[in-house]
mmCIF file of C-alpha atoms and ligand atoms in Angstrom:
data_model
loop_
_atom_site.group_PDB
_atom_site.id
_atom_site.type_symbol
_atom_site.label_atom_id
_atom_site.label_comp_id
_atom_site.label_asym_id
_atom_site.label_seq_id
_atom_site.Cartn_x
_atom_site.Cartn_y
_atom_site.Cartn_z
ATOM 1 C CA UNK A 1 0.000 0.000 0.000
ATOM 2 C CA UNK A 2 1.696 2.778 -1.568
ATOM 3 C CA UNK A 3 0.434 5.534 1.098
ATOM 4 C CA UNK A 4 1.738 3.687 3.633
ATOM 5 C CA UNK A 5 4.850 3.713 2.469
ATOM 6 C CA UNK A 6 5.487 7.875 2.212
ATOM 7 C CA UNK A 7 3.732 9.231 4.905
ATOM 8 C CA UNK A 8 5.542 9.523 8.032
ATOM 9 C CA UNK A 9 2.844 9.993 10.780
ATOM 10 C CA UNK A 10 -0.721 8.606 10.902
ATOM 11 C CA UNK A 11 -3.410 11.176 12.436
ATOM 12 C CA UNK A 12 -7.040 10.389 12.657
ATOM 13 C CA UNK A 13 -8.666 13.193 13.548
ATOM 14 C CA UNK A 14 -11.876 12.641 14.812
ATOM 15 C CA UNK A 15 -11.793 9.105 15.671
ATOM 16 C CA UNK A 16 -14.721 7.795 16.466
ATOM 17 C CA UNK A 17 -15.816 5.146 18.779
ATOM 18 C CA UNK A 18 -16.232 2.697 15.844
ATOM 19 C CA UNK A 19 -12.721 2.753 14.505
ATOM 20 C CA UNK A 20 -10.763 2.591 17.807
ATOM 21 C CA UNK A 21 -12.457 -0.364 18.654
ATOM 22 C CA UNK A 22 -11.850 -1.350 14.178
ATOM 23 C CA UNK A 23 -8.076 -0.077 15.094
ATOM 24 C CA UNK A 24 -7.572 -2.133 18.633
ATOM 25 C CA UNK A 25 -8.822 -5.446 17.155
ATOM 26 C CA UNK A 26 -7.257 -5.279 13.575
ATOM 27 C CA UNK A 27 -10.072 -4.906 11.610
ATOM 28 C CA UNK A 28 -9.638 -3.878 7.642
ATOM 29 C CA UNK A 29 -12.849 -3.519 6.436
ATOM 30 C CA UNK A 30 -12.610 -0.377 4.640
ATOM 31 C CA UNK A 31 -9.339 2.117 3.250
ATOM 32 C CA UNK A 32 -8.795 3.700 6.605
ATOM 33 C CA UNK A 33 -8.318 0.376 8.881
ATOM 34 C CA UNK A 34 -6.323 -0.949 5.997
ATOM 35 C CA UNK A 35 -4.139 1.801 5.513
ATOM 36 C CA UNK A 36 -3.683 1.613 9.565
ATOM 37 C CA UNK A 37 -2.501 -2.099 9.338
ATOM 38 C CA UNK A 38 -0.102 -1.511 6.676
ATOM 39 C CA UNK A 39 1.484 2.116 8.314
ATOM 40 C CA UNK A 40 4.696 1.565 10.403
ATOM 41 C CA UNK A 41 5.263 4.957 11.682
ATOM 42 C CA UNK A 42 4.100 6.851 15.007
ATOM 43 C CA UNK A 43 -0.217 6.902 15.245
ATOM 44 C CA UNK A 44 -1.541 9.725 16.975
ATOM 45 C CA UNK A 45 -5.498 9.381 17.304
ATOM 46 C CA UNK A 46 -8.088 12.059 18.774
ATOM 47 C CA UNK A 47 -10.944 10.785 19.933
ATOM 48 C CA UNK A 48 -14.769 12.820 19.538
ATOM 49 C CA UNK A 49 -18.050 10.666 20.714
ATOM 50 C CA UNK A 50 -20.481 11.033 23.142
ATOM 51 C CA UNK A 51 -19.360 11.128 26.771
ATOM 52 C CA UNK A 52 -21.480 7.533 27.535
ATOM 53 C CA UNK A 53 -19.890 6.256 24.774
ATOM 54 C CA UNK A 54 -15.957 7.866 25.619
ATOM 55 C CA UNK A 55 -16.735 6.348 29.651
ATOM 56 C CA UNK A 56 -18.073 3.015 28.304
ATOM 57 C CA UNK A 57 -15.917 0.287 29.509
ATOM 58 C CA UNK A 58 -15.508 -1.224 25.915
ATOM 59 C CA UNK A 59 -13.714 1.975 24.660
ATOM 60 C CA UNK A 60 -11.648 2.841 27.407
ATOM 61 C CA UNK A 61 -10.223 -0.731 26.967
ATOM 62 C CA UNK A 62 -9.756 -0.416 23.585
ATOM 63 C CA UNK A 63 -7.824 3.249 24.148
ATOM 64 C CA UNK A 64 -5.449 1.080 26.431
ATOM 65 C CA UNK A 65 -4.842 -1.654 24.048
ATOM 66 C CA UNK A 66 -4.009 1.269 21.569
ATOM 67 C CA UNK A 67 -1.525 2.916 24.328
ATOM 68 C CA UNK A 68 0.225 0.003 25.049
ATOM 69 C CA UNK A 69 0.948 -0.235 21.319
ATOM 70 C CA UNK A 70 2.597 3.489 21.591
ATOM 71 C CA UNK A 71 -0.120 5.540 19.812
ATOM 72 C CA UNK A 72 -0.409 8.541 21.030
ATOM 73 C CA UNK A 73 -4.323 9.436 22.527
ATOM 74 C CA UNK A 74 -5.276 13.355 21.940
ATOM 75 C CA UNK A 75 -7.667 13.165 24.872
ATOM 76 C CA UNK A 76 -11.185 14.641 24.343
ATOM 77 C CA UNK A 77 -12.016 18.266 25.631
ATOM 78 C CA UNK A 78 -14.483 18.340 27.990
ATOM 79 C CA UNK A 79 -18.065 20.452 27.448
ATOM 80 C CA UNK A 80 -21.330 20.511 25.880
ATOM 81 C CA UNK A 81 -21.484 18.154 23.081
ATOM 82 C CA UNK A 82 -23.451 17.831 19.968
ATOM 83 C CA UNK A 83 -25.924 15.524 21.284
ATOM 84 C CA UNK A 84 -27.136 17.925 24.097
ATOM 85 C CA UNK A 85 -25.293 16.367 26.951
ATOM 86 C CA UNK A 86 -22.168 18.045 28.905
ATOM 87 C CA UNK A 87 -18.911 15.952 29.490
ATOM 88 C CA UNK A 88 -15.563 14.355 27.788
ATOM 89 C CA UNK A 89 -15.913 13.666 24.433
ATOM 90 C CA UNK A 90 -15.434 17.167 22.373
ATOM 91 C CA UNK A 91 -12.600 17.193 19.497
ATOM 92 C CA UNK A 92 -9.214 18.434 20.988
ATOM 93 C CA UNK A 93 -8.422 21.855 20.055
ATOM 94 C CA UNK A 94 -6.484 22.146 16.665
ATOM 95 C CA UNK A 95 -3.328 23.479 18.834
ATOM 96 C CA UNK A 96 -3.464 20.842 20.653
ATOM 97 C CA UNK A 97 -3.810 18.075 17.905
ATOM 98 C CA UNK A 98 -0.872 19.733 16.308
ATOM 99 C CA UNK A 99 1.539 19.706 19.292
ATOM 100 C CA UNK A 100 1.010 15.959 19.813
ATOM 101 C CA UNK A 101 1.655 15.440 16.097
ATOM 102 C CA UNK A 102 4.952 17.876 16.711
ATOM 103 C CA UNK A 103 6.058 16.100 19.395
ATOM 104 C CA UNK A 104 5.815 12.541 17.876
ATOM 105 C CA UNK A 105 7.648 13.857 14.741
ATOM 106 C CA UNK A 106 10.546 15.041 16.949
ATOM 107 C CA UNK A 107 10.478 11.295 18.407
ATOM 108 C CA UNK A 108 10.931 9.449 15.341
ATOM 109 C CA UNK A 109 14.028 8.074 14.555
ATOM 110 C CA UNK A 110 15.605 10.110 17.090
ATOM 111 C CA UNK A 111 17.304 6.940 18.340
ATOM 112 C CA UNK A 112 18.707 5.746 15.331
ATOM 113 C CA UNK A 113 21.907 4.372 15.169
ATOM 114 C CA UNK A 114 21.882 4.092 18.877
ATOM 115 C CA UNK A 115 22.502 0.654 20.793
ATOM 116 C CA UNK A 116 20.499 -0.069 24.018
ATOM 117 C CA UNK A 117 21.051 -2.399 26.403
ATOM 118 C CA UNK A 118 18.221 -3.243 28.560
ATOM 119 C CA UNK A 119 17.248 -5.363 31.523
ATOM 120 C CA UNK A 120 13.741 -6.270 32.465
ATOM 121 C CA UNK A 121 12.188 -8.888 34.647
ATOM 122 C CA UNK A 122 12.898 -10.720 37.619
ATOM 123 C CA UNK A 123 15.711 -12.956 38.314
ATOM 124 C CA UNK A 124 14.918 -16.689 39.559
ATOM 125 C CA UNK A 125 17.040 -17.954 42.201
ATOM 126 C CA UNK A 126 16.877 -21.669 42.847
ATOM 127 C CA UNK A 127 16.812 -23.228 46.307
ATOM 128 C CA UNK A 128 16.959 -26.496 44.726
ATOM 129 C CA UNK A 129 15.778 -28.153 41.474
ATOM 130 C CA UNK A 130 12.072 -27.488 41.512
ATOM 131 C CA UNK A 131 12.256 -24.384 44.003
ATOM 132 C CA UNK A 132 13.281 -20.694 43.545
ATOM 133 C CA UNK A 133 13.101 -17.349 45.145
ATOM 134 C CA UNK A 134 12.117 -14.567 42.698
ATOM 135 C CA UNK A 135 9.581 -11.120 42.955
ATOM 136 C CA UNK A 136 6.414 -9.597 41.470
ATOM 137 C CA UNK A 137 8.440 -7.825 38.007
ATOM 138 C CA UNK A 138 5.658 -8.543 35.288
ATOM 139 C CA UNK A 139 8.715 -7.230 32.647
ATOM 140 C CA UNK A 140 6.136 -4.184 31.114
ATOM 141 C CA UNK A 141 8.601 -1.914 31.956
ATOM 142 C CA UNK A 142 11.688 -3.504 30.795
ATOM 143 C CA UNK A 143 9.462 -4.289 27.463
ATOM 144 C CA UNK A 144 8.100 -1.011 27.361
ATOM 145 C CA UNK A 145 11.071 0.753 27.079
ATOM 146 C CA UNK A 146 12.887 -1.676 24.335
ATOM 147 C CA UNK A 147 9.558 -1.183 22.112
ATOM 148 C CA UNK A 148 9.862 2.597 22.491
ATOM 149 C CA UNK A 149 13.729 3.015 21.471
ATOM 150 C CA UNK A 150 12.976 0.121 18.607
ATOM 151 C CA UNK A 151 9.984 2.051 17.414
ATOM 152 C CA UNK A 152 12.770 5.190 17.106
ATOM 153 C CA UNK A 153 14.741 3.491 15.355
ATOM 154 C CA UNK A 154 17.691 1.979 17.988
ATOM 155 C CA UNK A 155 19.276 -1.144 17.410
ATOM 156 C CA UNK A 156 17.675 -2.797 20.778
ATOM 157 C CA UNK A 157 19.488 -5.671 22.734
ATOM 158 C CA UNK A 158 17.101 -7.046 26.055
ATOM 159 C CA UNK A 159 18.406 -9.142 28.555
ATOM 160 C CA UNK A 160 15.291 -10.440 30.156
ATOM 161 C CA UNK A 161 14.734 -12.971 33.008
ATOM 162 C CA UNK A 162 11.366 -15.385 32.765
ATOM 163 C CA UNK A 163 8.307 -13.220 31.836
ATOM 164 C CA UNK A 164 4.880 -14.047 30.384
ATOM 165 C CA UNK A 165 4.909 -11.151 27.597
ATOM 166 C CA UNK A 166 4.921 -12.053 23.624
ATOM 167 C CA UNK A 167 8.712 -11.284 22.273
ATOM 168 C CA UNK A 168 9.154 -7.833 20.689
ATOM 169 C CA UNK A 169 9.657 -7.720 17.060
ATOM 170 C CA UNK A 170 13.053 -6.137 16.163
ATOM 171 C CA UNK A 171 14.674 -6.074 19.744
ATOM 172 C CA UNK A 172 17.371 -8.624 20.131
ATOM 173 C CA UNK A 173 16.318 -10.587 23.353
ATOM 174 C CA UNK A 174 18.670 -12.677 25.529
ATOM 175 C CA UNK A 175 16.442 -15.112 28.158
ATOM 176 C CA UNK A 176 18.162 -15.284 31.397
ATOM 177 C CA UNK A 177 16.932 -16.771 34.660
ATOM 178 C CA UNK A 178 19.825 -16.186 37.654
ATOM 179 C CA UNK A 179 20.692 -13.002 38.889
ATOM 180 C CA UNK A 180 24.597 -14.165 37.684
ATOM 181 C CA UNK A 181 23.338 -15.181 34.266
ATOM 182 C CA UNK A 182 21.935 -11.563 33.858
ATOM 183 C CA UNK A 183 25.284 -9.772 35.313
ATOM 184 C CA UNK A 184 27.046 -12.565 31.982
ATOM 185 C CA UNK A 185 24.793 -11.450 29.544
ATOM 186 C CA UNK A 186 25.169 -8.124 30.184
ATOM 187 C CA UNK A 187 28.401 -7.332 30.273
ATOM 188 C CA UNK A 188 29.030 -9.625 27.417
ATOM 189 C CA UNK A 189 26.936 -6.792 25.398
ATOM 190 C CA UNK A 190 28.381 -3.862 27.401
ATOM 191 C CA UNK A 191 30.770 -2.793 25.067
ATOM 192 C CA UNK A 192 28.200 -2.756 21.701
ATOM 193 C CA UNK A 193 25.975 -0.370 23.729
ATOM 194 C CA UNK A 194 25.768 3.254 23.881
ATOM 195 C CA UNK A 195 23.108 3.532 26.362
ATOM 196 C CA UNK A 196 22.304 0.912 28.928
ATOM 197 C CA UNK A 197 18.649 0.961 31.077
ATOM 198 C CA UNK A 198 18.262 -1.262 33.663
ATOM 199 C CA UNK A 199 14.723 -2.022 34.675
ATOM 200 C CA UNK A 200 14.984 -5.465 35.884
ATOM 201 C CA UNK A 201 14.008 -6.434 39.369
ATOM 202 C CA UNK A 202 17.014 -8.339 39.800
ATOM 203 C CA UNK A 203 17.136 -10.769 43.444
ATOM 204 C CA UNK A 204 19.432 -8.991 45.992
ATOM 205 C CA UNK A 205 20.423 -12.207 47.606
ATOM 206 C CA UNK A 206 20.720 -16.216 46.238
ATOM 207 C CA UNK A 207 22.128 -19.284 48.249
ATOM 208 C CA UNK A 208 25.541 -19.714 47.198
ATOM 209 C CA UNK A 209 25.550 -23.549 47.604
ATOM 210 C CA UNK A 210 22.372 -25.336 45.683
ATOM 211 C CA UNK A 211 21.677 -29.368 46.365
ATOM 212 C CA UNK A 212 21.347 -30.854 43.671
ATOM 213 C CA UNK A 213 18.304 -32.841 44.793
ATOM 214 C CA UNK A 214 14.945 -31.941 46.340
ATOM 215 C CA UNK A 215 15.228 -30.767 49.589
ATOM 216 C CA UNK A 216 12.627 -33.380 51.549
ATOM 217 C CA UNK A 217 10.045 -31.574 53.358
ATOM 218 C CA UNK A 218 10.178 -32.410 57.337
ATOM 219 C CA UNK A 219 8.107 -31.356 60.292
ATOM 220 C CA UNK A 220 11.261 -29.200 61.672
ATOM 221 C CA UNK A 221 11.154 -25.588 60.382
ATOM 222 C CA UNK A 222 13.562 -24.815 57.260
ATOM 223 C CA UNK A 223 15.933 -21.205 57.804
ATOM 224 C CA UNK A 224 18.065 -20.520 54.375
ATOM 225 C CA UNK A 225 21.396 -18.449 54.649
ATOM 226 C CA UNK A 226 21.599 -16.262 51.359
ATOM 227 C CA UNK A 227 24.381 -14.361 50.181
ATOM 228 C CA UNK A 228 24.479 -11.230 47.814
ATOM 229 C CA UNK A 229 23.802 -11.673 44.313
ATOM 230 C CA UNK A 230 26.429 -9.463 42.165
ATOM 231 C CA UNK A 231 25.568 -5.770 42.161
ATOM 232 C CA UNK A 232 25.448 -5.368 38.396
ATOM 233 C CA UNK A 233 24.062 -1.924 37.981
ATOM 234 C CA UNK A 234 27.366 -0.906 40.439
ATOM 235 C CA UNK A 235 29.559 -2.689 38.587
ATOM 236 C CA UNK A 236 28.306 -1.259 35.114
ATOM 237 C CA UNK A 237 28.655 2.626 37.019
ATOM 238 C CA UNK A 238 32.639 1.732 37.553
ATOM 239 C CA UNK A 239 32.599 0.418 33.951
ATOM 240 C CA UNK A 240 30.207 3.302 32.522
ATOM 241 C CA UNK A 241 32.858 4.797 30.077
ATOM 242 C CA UNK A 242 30.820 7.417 27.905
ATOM 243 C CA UNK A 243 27.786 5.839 27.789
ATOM 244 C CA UNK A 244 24.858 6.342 29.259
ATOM 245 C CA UNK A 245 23.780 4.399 32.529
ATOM 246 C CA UNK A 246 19.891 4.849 33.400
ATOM 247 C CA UNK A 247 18.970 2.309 36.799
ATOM 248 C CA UNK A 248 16.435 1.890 38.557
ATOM 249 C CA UNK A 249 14.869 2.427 41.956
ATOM 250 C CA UNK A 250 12.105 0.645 43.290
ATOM 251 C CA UNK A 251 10.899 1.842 46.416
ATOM 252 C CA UNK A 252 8.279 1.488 49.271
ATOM 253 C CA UNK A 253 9.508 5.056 50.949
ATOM 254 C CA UNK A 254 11.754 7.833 50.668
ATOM 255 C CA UNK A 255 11.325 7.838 46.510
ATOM 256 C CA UNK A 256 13.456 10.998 46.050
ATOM 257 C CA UNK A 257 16.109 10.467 48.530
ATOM 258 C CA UNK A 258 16.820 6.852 46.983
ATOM 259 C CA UNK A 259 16.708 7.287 43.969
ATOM 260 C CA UNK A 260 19.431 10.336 44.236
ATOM 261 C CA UNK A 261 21.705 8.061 46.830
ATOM 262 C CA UNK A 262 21.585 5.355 43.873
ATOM 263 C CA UNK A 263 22.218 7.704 41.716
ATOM 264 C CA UNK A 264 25.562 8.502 43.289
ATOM 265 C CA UNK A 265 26.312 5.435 44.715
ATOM 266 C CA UNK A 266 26.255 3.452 41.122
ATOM 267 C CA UNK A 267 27.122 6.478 39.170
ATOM 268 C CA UNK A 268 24.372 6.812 37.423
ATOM 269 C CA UNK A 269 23.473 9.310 34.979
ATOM 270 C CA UNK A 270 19.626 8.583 35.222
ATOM 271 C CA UNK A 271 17.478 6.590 38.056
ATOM 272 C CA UNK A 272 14.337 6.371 37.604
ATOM 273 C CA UNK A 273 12.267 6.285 40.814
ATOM 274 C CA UNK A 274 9.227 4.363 41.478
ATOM 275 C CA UNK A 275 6.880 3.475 44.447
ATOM 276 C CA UNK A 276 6.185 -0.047 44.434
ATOM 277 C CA UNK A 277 3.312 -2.087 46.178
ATOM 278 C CA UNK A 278 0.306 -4.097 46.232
ATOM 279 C CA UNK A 279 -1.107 -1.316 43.160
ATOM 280 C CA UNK A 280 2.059 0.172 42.035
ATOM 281 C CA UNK A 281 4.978 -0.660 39.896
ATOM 282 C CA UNK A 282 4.896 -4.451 39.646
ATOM 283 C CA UNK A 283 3.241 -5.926 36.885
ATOM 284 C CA UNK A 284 0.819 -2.799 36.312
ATOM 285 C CA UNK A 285 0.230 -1.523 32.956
ATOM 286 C CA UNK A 286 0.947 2.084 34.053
ATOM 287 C CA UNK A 287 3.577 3.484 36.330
ATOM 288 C CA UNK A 288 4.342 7.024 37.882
ATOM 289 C CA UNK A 289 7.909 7.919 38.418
ATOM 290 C CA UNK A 290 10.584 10.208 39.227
ATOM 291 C CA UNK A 291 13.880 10.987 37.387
ATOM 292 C CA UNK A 292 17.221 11.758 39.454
ATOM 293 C CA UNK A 293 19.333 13.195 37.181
ATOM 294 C CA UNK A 294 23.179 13.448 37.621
ATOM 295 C CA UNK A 295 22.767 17.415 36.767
ATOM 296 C CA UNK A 296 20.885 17.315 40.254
ATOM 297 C CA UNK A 297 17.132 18.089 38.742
ATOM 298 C CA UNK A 298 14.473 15.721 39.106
ATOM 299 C CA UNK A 299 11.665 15.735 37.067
ATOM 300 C CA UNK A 300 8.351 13.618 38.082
ATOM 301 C CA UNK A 301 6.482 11.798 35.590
ATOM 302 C CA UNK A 302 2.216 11.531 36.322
ATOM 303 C CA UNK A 303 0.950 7.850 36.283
ATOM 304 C CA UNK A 304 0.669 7.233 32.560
ATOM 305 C CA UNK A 305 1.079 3.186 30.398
ATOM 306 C CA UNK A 306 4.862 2.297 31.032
ATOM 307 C CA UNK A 307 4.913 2.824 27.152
ATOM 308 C CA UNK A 308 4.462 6.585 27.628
ATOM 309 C CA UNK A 309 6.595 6.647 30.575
ATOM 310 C CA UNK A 310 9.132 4.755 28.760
ATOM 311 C CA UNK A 311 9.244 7.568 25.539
ATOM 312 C CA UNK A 312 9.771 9.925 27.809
ATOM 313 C CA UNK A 313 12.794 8.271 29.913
ATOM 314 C CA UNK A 314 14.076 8.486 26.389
ATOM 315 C CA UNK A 315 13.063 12.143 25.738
ATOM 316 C CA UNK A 316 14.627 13.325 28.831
ATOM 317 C CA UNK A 317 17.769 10.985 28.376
ATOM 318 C CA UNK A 318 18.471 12.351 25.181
ATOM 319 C CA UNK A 319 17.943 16.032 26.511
ATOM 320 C CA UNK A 320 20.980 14.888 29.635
ATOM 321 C CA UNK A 321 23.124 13.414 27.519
ATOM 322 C CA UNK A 322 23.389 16.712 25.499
ATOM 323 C CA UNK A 323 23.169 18.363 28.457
ATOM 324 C CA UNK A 324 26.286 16.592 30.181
ATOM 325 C CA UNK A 325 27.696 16.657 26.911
ATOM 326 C CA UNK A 326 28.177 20.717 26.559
ATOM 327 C CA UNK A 327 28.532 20.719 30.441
ATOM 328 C CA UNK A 328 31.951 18.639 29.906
ATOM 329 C CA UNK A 329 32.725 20.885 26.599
ATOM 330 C CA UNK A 330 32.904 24.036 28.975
HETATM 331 O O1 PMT B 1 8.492 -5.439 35.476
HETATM 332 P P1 PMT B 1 7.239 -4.663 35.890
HETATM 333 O O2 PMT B 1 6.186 -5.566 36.451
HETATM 334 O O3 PMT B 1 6.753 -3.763 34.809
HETATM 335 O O4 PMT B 1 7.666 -3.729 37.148
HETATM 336 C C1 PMT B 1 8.536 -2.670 36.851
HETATM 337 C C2 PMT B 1 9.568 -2.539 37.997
HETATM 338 C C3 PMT B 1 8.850 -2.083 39.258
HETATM 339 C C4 PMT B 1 10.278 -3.860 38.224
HETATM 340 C C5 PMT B 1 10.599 -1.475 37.523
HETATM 341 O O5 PMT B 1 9.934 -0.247 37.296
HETATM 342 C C6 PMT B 1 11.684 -1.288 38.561
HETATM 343 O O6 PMT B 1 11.546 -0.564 39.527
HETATM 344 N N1 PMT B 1 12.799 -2.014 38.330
HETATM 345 C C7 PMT B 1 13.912 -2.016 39.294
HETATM 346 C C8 PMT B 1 13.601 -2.976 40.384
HETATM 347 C C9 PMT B 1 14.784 -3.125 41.318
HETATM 348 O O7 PMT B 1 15.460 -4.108 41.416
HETATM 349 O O8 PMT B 1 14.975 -1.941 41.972
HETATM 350 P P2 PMT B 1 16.137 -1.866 43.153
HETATM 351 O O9 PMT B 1 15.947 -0.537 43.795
HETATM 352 O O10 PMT B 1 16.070 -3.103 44.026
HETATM 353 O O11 PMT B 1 17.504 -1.924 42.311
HETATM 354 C C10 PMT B 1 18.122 -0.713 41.940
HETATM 355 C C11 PMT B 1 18.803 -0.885 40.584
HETATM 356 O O12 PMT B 1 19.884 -1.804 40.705
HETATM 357 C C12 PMT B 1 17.900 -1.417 39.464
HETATM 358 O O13 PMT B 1 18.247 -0.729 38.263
HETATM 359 C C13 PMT B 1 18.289 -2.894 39.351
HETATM 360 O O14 PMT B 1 18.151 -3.371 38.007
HETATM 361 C C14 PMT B 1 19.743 -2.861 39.757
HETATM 362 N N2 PMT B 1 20.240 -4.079 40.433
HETATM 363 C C15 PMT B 1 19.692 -4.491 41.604
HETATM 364 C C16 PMT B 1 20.221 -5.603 42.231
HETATM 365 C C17 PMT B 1 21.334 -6.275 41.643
HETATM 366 N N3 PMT B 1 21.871 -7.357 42.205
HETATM 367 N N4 PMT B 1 21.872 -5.822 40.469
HETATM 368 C C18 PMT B 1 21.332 -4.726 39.857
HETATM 369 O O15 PMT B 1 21.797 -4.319 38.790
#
């Protein structure tokens, strides 16, 4: 499909009810839905309806099926609408159309020619052969953010430990399970990368010694002694070089003051704080974070999909690197 081929963005502008539902399930009925299956660039979609019809549980899901995928949602403006009633569901302004467009112009591509190495996932630590300590990671974060620099063009390489998500087309993806498998794999790609993200929820402690048969199951209680896994995210700050180093801090409390102490403690350029519990962080489809950066600002991030909060890790990473970049010039 020819048009497909030389247009750079896709904007649909109004988009009804009717074709983001068409849109979310793949539907090609007509030149429109067609032309949207056959268009690899960025998508940025503004919705008009009727405010039942934007709150109805049907489209709502179908506007997160289209976020996840990295299209970019105009949201409605809110007032009186053509059918009489008051509410979301009114056409974005114009402006407003146009600065999303902008913005996902500036996006494209902007990461091409760039290697990234990312983590994402837990780590598995076994106690024996059928047991294992591991943690909540879901790997939408990890995933999120190799989509986003592939979709922009980077050459993507993702180190990932188990995780129930489909494998991203175009990213390079390395399956590891152990905590030591993941520190292998990714200093073994270290040196290819120019920037390196690590979002994995990697174990803090393994046991060092593991039987190799089941461990029989007694009456008497069972204590394990655990030793620290490798610090790889330390280890990859004394090897940082001129690349970029973005980590990761997941936290209960104290968001801002961790995520700046990891910041200087690993040598970070970039840690991106989250709060993490029973709602938060773990295996949730959005996330709401903070950046530490090394120039000392911090810039928060509102709860938004981790594919959104994930283009604009990049965004800002880009902006540092410059940043540090004329900083060092001076
Ligand atoms: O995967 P999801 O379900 O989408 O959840 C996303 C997430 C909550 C896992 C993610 O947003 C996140 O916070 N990842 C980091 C989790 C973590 O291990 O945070 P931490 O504060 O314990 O570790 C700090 C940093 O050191 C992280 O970049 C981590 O990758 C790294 N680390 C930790 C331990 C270790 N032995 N080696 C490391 O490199």
């Amino acid at each position: 499909m020819a048009v497909a081929q030389e247009h750079e963005i896709l904007v649909v502008a109004p988009a009804t009810a009717d074709l983001l539902a068409k849109l979310a399930h793949g539907l090609a009925d007509d030149f429109l839905t067609t032309l949207y299956l056959a268009f690899t660039g960025p998508v940025v979609l503004a919705p008009a309806m009727n405010v039942n019809m934007w709150r109805h549980a049907a489209t709502q899901g179908n506007l997160e099926t289209l976020r996840k995928r990295g299209h970019r949602i105009v949201e409605p403006e809110s007032g009186y609408l053509a059918c009489g009633m008051t509410g979301p569901g009114r056409l974005a302004e114009p402006e407003t159309i146009a600065e999303a467009v902008a913005r996902e112009g500036a996006r494209r591509k902007d990461l091409e020619g760039e290697t990234i190495l990312i983590t994402a996932g837990p780590t598995q630590e076994p106690l024996d052969p059928v047991r294992y300590i591991s943690n909540r990671s879901s790997g939408r974060m990890g995933y999120a953010l190799a989509e986003a620099a592939a979709a922009r063009g980077a050459r993507v390489v993702l180190v990932s430990g188990p995780v129930a998500l489909p494998p991203l087309a175009g990213v390079e993806t390395i399956p590891v399970r152990t905590a030591a498998e993941m520190r292998e794999k990714v200093l073994e790609n270290l040196d290819r990368a120019d920037i390196v993200v690590k979002a994995a929820a990697v174990a803090d402690y393994h046991l060092g010694r593991v039987p190799a048969q089941k461990v029989k199951k007694t009456a008497a209680r069972m204590s394990l002694e655990l030793d620290p896994t490798p610090d790889i995210l330390a280890e990859l700050g004394r090897k940082k070089g001129d690349r970029l180093l973005i980590g990761f801090a997941a936290e209960t409390e104290n968001l801002q003051q961790e995520a700046r102490r990891k910041l200087e403690m690993k040598n970070c350029d970039m840690v991106v704080g989250n709060l993490v519990g029973p709602e938060l962080g773990f295996e949730s489809e959005e996330n709401e974070v903070i950046l530490a950066l090394r120039t000392g600002a911090v810039i928060p991030l509102a709860r938004a999909s981790k594919r959104e909060i994930a283009d604009r890790i990049f965004d800002e990473a880009l902006k540092l690197r410059l940043a540090l970049h004329l900083a060092h010039e001076r």
